[in-house]
Coordinates of C-alpha atoms in Angstrom, one line a residue:
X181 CA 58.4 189.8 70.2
X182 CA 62.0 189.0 69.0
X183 CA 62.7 188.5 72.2
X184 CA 60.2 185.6 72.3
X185 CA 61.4 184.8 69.2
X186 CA 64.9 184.3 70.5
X187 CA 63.9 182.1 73.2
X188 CA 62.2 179.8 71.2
X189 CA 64.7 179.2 69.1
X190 CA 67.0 178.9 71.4
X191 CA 64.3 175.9 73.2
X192 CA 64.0 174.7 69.9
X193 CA 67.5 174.2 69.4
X194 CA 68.0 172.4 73.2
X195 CA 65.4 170.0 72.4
X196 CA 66.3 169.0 69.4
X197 CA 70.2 168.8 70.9
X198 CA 68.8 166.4 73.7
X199 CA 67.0 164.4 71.6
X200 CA 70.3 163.8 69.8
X201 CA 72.3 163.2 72.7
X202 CA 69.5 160.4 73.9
X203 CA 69.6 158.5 70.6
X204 CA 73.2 158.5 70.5
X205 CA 73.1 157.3 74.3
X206 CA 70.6 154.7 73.1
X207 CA 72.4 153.4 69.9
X208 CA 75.3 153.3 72.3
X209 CA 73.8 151.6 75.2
X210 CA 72.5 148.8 72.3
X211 CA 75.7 148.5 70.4
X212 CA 77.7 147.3 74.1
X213 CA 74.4 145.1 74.7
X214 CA 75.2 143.4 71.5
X215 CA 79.4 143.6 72.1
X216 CA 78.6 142.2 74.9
X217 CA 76.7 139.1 73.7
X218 CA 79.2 138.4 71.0
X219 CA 82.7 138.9 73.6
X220 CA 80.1 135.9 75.3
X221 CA 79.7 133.9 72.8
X222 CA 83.5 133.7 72.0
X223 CA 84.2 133.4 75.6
X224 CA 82.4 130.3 75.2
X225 CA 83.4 129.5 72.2
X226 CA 87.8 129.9 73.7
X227 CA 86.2 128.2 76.7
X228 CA 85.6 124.5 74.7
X229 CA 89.1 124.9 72.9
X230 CA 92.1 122.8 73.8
X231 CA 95.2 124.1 74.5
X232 CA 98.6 122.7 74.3
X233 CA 101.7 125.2 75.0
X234 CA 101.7 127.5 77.4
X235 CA 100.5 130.8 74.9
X236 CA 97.7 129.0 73.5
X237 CA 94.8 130.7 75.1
X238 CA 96.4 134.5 74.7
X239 CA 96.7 133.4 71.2
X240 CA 93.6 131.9 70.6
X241 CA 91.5 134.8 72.4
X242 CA 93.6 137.3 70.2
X243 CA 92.4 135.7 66.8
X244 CA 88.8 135.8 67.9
X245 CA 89.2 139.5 68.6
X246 CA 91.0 140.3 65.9
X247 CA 88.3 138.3 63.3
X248 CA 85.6 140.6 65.2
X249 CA 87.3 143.8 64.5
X250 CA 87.5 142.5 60.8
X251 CA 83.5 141.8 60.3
X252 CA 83.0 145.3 61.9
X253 CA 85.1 147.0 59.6
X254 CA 84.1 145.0 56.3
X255 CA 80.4 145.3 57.4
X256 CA 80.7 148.9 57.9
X257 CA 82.7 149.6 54.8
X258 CA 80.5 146.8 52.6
X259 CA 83.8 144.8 51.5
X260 CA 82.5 141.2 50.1
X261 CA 84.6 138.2 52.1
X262 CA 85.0 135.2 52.9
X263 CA 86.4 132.9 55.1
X264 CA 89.0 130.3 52.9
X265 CA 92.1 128.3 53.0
X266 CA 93.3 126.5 56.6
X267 CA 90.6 128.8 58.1
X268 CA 87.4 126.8 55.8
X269 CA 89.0 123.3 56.6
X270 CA 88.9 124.4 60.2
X271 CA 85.2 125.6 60.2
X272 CA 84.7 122.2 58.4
X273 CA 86.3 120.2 60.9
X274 CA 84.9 121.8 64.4
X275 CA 82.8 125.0 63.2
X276 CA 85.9 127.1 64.3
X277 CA 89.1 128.1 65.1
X278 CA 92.2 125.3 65.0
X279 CA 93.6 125.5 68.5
X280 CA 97.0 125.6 67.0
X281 CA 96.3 128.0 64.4
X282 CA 98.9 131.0 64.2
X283 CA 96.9 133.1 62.2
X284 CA 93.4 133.2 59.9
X285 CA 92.8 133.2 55.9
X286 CA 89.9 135.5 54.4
X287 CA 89.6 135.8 50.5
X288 CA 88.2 138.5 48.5
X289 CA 87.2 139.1 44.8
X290 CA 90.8 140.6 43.4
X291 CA 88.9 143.7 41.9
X292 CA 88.1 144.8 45.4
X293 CA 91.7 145.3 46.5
X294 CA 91.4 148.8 45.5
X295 CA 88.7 149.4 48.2
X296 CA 91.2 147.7 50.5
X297 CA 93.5 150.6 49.4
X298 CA 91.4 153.5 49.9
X299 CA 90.2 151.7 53.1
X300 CA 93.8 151.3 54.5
X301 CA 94.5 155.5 54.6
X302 CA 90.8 155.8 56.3
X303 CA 91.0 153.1 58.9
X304 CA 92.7 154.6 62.0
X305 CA 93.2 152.2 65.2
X306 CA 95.5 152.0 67.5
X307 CA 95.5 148.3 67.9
X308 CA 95.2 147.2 64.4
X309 CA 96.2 148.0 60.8
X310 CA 95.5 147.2 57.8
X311 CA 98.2 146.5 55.3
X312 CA 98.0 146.2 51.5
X313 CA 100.9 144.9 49.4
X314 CA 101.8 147.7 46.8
X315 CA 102.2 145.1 44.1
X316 CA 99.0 143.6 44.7
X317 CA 97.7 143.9 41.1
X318 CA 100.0 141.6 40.1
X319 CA 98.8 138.2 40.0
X320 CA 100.5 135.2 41.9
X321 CA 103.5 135.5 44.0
X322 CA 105.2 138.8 43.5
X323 CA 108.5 138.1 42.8
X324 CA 109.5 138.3 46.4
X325 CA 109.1 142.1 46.5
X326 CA 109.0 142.9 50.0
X327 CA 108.9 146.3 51.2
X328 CA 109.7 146.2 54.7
X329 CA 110.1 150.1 55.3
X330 CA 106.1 150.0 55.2
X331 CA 106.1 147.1 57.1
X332 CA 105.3 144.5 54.5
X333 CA 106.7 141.8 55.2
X334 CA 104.7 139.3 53.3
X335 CA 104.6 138.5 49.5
X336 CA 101.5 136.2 49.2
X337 CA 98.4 137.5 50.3
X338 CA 97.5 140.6 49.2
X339 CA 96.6 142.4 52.3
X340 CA 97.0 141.7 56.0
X341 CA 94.9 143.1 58.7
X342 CA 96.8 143.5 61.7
X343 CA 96.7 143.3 65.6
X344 CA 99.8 144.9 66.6
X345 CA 99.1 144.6 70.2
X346 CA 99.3 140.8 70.2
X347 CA 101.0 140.7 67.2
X348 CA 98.3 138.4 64.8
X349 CA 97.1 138.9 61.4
X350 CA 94.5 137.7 59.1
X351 CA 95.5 137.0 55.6
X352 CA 93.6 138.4 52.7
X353 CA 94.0 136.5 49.0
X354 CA 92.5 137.5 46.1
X355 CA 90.1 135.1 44.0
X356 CA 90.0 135.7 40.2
X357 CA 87.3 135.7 38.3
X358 CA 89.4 134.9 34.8
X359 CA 92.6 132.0 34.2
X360 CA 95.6 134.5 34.8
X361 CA 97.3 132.7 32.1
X362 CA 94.1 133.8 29.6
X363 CA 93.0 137.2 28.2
X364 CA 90.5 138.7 30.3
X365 CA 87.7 139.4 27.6
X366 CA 84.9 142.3 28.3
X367 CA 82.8 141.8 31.9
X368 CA 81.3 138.6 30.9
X369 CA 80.5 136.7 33.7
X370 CA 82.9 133.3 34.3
X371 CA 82.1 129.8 35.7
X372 CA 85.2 129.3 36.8
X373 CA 87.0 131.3 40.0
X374 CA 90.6 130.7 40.2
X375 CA 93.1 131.2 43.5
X376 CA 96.6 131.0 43.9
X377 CA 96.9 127.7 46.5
X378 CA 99.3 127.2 49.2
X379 CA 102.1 125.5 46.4
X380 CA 102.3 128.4 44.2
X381 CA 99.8 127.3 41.2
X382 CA 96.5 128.4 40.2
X383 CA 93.2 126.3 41.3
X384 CA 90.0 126.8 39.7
X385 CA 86.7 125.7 41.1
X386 CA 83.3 126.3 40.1
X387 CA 81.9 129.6 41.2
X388 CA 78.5 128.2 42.3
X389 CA 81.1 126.3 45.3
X390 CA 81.6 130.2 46.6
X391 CA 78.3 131.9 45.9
X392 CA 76.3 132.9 46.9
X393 CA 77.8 133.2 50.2
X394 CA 75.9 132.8 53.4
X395 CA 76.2 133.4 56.6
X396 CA 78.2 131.2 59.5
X397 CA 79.7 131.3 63.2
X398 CA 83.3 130.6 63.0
X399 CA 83.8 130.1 67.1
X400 CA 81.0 132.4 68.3
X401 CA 82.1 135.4 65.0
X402 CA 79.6 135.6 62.8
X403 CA 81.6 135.8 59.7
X404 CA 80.9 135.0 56.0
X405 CA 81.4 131.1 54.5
X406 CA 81.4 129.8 50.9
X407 CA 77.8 128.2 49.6
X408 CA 79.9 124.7 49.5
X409 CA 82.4 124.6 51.7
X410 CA 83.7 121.3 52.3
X411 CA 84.0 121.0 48.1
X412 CA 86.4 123.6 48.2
X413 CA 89.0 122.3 51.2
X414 CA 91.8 120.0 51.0
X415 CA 91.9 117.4 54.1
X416 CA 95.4 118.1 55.6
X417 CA 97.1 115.6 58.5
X418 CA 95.7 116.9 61.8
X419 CA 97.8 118.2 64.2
X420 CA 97.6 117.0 67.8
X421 CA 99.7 117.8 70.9
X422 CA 102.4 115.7 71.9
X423 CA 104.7 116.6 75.3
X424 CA 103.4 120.0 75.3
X425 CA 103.8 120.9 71.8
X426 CA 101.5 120.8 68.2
X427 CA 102.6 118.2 65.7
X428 CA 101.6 116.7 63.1
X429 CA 99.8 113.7 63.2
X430 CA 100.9 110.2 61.2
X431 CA 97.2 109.9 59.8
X432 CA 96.7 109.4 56.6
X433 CA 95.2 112.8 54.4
X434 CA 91.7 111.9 52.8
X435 CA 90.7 112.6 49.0
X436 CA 89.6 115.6 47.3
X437 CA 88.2 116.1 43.8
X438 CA 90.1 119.4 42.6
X439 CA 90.3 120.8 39.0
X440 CA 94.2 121.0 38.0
X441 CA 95.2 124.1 35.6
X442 CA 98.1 122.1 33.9
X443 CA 95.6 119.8 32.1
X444 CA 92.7 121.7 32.1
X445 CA 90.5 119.0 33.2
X446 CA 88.5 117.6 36.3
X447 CA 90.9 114.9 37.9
X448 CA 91.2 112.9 41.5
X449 CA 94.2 114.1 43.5
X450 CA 95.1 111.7 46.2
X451 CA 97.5 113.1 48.7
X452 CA 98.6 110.5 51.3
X453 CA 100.6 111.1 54.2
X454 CA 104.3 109.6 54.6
X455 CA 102.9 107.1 56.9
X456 CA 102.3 103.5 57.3
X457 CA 99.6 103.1 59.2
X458 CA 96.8 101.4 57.6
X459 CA 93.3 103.5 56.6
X460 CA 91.2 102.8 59.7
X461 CA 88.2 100.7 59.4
X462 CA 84.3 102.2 60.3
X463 CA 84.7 100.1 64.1
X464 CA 88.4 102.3 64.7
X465 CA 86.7 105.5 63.3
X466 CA 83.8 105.5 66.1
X467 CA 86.0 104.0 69.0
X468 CA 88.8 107.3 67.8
X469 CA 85.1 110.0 68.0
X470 CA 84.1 108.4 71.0
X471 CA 87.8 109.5 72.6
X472 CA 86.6 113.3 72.4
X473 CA 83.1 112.5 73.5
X474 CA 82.9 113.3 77.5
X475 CA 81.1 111.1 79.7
X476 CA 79.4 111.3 83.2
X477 CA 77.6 108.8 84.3
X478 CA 78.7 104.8 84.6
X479 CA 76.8 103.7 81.5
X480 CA 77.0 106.9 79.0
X481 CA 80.2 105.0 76.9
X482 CA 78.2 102.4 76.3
X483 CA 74.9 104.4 75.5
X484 CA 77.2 106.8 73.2
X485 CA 78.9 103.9 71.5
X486 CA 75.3 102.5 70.5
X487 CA 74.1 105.0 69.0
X488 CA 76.6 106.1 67.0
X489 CA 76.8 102.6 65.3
X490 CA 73.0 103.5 65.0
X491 CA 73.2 106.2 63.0
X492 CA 76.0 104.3 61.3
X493 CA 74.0 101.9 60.3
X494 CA 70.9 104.0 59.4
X495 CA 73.2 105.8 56.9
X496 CA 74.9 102.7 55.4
X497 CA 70.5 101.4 55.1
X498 CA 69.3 105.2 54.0
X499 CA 72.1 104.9 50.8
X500 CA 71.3 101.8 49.9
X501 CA 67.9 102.3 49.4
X502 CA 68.2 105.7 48.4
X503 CA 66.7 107.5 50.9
X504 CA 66.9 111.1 51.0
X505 CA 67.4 112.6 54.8
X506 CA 69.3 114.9 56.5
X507 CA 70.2 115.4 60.6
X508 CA 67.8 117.3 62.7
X509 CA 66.9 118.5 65.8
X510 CA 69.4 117.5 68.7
X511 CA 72.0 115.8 66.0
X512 CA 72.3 118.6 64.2
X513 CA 73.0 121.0 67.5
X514 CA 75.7 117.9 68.5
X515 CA 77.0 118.8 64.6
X516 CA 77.1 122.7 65.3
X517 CA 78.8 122.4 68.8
X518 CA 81.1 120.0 68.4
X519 CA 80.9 118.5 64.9
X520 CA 79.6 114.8 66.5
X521 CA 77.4 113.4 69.2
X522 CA 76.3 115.7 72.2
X523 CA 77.6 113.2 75.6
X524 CA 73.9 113.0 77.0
X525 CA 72.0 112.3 74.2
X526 CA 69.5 109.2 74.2
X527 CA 68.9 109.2 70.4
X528 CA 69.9 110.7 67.2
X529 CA 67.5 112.6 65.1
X530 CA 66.8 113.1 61.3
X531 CA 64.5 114.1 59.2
X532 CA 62.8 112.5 55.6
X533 CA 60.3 114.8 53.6
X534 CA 56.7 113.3 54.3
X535 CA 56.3 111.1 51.1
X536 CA 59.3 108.9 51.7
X537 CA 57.8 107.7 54.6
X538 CA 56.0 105.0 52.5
X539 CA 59.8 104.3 51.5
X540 CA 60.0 102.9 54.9
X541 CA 57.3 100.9 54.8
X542 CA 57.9 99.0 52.4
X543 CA 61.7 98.4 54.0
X544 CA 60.4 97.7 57.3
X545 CA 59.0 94.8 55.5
X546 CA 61.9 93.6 54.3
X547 CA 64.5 91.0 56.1
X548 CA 67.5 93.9 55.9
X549 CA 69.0 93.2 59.0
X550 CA 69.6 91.1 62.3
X551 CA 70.7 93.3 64.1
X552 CA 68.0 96.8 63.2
X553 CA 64.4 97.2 62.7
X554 CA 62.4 99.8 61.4
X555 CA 59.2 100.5 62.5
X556 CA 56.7 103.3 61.2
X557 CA 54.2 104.5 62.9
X558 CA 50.5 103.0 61.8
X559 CA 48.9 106.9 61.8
X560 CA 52.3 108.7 60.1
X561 CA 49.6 110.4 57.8
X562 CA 47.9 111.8 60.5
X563 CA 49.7 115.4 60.5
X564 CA 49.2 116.5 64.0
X565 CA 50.8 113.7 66.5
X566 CA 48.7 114.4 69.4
X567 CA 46.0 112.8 67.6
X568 CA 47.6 109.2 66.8
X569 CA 47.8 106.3 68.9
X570 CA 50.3 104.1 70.3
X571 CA 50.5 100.2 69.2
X572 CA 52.4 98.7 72.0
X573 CA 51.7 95.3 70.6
X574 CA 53.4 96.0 67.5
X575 CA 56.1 97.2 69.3
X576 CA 55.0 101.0 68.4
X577 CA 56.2 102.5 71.7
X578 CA 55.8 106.2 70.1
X579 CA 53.6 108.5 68.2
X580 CA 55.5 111.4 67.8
X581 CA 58.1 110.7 64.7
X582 CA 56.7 109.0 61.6
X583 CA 59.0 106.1 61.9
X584 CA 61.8 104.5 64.0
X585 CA 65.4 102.3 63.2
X586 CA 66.0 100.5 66.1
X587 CA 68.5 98.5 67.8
X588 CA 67.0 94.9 68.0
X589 CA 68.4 94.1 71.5
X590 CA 70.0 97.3 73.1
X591 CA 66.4 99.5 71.9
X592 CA 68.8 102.7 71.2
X593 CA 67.5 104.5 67.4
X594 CA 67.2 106.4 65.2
X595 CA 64.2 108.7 65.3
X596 CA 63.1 109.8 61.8
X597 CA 61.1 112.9 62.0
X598 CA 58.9 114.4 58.7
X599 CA 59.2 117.5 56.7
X600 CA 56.0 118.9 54.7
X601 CA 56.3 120.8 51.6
X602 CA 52.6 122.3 52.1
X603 CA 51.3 123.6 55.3
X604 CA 49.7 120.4 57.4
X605 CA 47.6 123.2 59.3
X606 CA 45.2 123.0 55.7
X607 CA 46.0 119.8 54.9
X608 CA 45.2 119.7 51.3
X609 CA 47.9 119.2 49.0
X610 CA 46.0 119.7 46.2
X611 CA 45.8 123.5 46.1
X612 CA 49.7 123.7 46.7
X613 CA 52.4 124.1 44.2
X614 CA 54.4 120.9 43.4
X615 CA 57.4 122.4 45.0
X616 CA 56.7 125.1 47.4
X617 CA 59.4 127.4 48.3
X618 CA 59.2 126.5 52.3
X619 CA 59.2 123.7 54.4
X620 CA 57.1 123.0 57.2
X621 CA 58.0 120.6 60.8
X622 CA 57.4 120.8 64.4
X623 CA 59.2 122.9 66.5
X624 CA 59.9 121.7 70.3
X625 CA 56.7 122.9 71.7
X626 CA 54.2 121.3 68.5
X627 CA 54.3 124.1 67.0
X628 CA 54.2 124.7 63.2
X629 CA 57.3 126.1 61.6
X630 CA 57.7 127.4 57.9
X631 CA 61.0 128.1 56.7
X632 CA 63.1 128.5 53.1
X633 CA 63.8 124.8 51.3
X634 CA 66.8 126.5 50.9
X635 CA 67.9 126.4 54.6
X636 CA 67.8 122.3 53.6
X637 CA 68.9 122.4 49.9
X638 CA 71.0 121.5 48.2
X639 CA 72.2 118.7 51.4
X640 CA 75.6 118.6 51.9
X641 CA 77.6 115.6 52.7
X642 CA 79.3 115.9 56.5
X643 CA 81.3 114.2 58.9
X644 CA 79.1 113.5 62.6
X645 CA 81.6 111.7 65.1
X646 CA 83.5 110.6 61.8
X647 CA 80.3 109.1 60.4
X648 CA 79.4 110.6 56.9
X649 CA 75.9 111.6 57.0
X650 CA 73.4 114.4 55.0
X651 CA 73.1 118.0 56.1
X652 CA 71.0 120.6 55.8
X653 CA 72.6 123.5 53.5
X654 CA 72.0 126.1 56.4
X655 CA 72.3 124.4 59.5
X656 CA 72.7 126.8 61.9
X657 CA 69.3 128.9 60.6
X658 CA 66.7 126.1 61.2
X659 CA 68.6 125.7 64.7
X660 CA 68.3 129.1 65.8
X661 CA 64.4 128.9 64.6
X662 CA 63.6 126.0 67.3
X663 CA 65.8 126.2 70.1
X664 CA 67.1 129.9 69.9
X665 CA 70.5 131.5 69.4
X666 CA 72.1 130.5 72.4
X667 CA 72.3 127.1 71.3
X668 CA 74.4 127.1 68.8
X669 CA 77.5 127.3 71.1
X670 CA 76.1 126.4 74.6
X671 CA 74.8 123.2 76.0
X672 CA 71.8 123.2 78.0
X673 CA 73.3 119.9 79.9
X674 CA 76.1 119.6 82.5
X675 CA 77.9 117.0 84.9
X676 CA 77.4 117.6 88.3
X677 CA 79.0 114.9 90.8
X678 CA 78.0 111.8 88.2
X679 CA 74.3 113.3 86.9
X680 CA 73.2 115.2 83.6
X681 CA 71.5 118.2 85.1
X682 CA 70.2 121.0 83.4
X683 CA 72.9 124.2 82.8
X684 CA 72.4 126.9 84.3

């Protein structure tokens, strides 16, 4: 009987010891599965990025890496960051890394530097470190205490986190929550955070620019960004390569609205490079975005060229009459790849909320332009498109979006898409709330999507082949819900011998 006993114990104890083993196997084999899709996606991501000197790519590659290791450690460990500094103005400007970039920038809230401490004696790698400045507590630069026995050499940031193999770091500052130069009073909650900038003083902006954060793709990383990023970066002169080397370009830097500590008031700083060259006009801005677009076929210049003084035009009409739309669809996948037109695109695409459609109407009346018309489409109150009717007489060539801005001669436009806020499937607006907390469109096989409003709101003002235009708050989510994740860093078009043919 003990015997028995024994043995089932000990059959007990096997079966539970395999099951163990399998899950671990299984959690392993799923883990590499997903390593393996994100090394992809920043092999694709290293694969679009220029390079200049000769250790460009190493370096590049090397950053990537080393901002992966980061997000697994500060997801696994729960440390609250975000991506700031040259590293934000970068995302704003191409959705990733700077191909000159020598190293990244990640803040955190100050008070969490002592997590970063505990963190640094627990974290054991033999490719990267972690580094905390001992005199972190104190705010602003630390009187130039280096302590280079431990191997800090740095003074600003706080922390570094360290690839000693290829010898790149990521910065880590601290955002306060409190002026330094005021008492901190209780736990109450400020409006104001406040960093110490690249100059050595202390910038505030308001805390609704940084939370809540949300999540982006900085060059195929999914990292954490600010809620308003481009409120919160400083244009700088880019940098371009001349001769085999980066350097600074003679173009002027652009305006930002920043709040300035010394004066304790909201004020325009205008910082302009030490340049002559005159502020280039709408016609030089397109003609310089049009440079970085690729082409293929004999006409795709011209194609490209017309339809980005479309959607030009469309947002010089859609201001003026106050017309509330964002970028959609295949525009806003050109805006997450490559920050501007996609080269085989036939049209650009945004989207109105269903109302304003009678907006149009009433301008497609009007004598606005000689060059554009608009037309809407008879049946745009007819939710389901397969239902309507073309009016080829009236020059209604379409059925699918509610209305169209066209070229007069050329016949390149703008199609304008709608968004419901009730669900078309019931069709009765009446029984909805005045403002429901989704949004419904068509997805790229008619069907019916619902999402958050706040994947769309608050819009965001953005820069589509140097053309200021409206964005949705959360681009990248409503993308991945039509076309998939995939497309948010690959093309589904390449060039073969002169032809647009589908990728593989």
């Amino acid at each position: 009987m003990y015997r028995f006993r024994g043995t089932l114990l000990i059959f007990i104890f096997l079966f539970f010891f395999l099951i163990i083993i399998f899950y671990d196997d299984q959690k392993q084999f799923a883990s590499n599965i997903y390593n393996k899709y994100k090394h992809s996606w920043i092999e694709q991501a290293l694969g679009q990025m220029h390079t200049c000197t000769p250790n460009d790519g190493l370096r590049q590659r090397a950053l990537l890496y080393t901002l992966l290791e980061w997000t697994q450690l500060a997801r696994k460990n729960k440390i609250l960051y975000w991506i700031g500094h040259e590293t934000l103005i970068s995302y704003v400007q191409r959705h990733g890394l700077s191909p000159h970039a020598l190293d990244l920038d990640i803040l955190v809230m100050v008070q969490d530097t002592s997590h970063l401490v505990k963190l640094r004696t627990l974290y054991f790698s033999s490719d990267y470190e972690l580094k905390v400045h001992p005199q972190w507590h104190l705010v602003g630069k630390r009187n130039d205490s280096y302590f280079n026995a431990e191997g800090i050499d740095f003074v600003e940031p706080i922390a570094r986190f360290i690839n000693r193999k290829d010898h790149v770091y990521i910065n880590i500052w601290p955002m306060l929550d409190y002026h330094p130069n005021k008492v901190k009073i209780g736990n109450i909650t400020k409006e104001m955070f406040n960093e110490y900038d690249e100059n050595d003083k202390w910038e505030s902006s308001p805390k609704e620019w940084t939370f809540p954060l949300r999540p982006c793709r900085f060059s195929g990383v999914n990292v954490y960004c600010p809620a308003e990023p481009e409120k919160l970066i400083t244009n700088i002169s880019s940098i371009v390569c001349i001769n085999g080397s980066w350097q600074k370009s003679d173009e002027p830097i652009s305006t930002k609205t920043i709040i300035t500590n010394e004066n304790s008031e909201i004020s325009e700083q205008t910082s302009t490079a030490l340049t002559t060259n005159p502020i280039l006009s709408d016609e030089e801005l397109l003609e310089k975005a049009l440079n970085s677009v690729p082409t293929c076929q004999s006409n795709d210049r011209d194609r490209q060229r017309y339809i980005l003084h479309g959607l030009q035009a469309w947002s010089h009409l859609a201001e003026k009459y106050n017309i509330q739309y964002w970028i959609s669809y295949g525009t806003l996948v050109g805006f997450i790849q490559r920050r501007g037109l996609l080269p085989h695109d036939l049209d650009t695409d945004v989207m109105i909320m269903f109302n304003d459609t009678r907006k149009l109407v009433e301008i497609s009346k009007l004598n606005f332009s000689s060059t554009y018309e608009i037309k809407v489409q008879p049946q745009w109150e007819i939710f389901d498109d397969r239902n309507r009717s073309y009016f080829r007489k009236d020059g209604i060539h379409f059925v699918a979006p509610n209305a169209r801005f066209i070229h007069l001669t050329a016949r390149y436009h703008v199609d304008i898409y709608p968004v419901y806020d009730f669900s078309p499937i019931y069709a009765n607006r009446s029984i909805e709330k005045q403002e429901s907390e989704n949004l419904t469109a068509y997805d790229n096989y008619y069907n019916w999507l619902s999402y958050p409003r706040s994947w769309t709101y608050p819009l965001k003002t953005c820069y589509f082949s140097e053309i200021k235009v409206l964005c949705p708050a959360q681009p990248e989510k409503f993308i991945e819900l039509v076309y998939g994740t995939s497309t948010l860093t690959k093309s589904h078009k390449k060039c073969v011998e002169g032809n647009w043919v589908n990728a593989d």
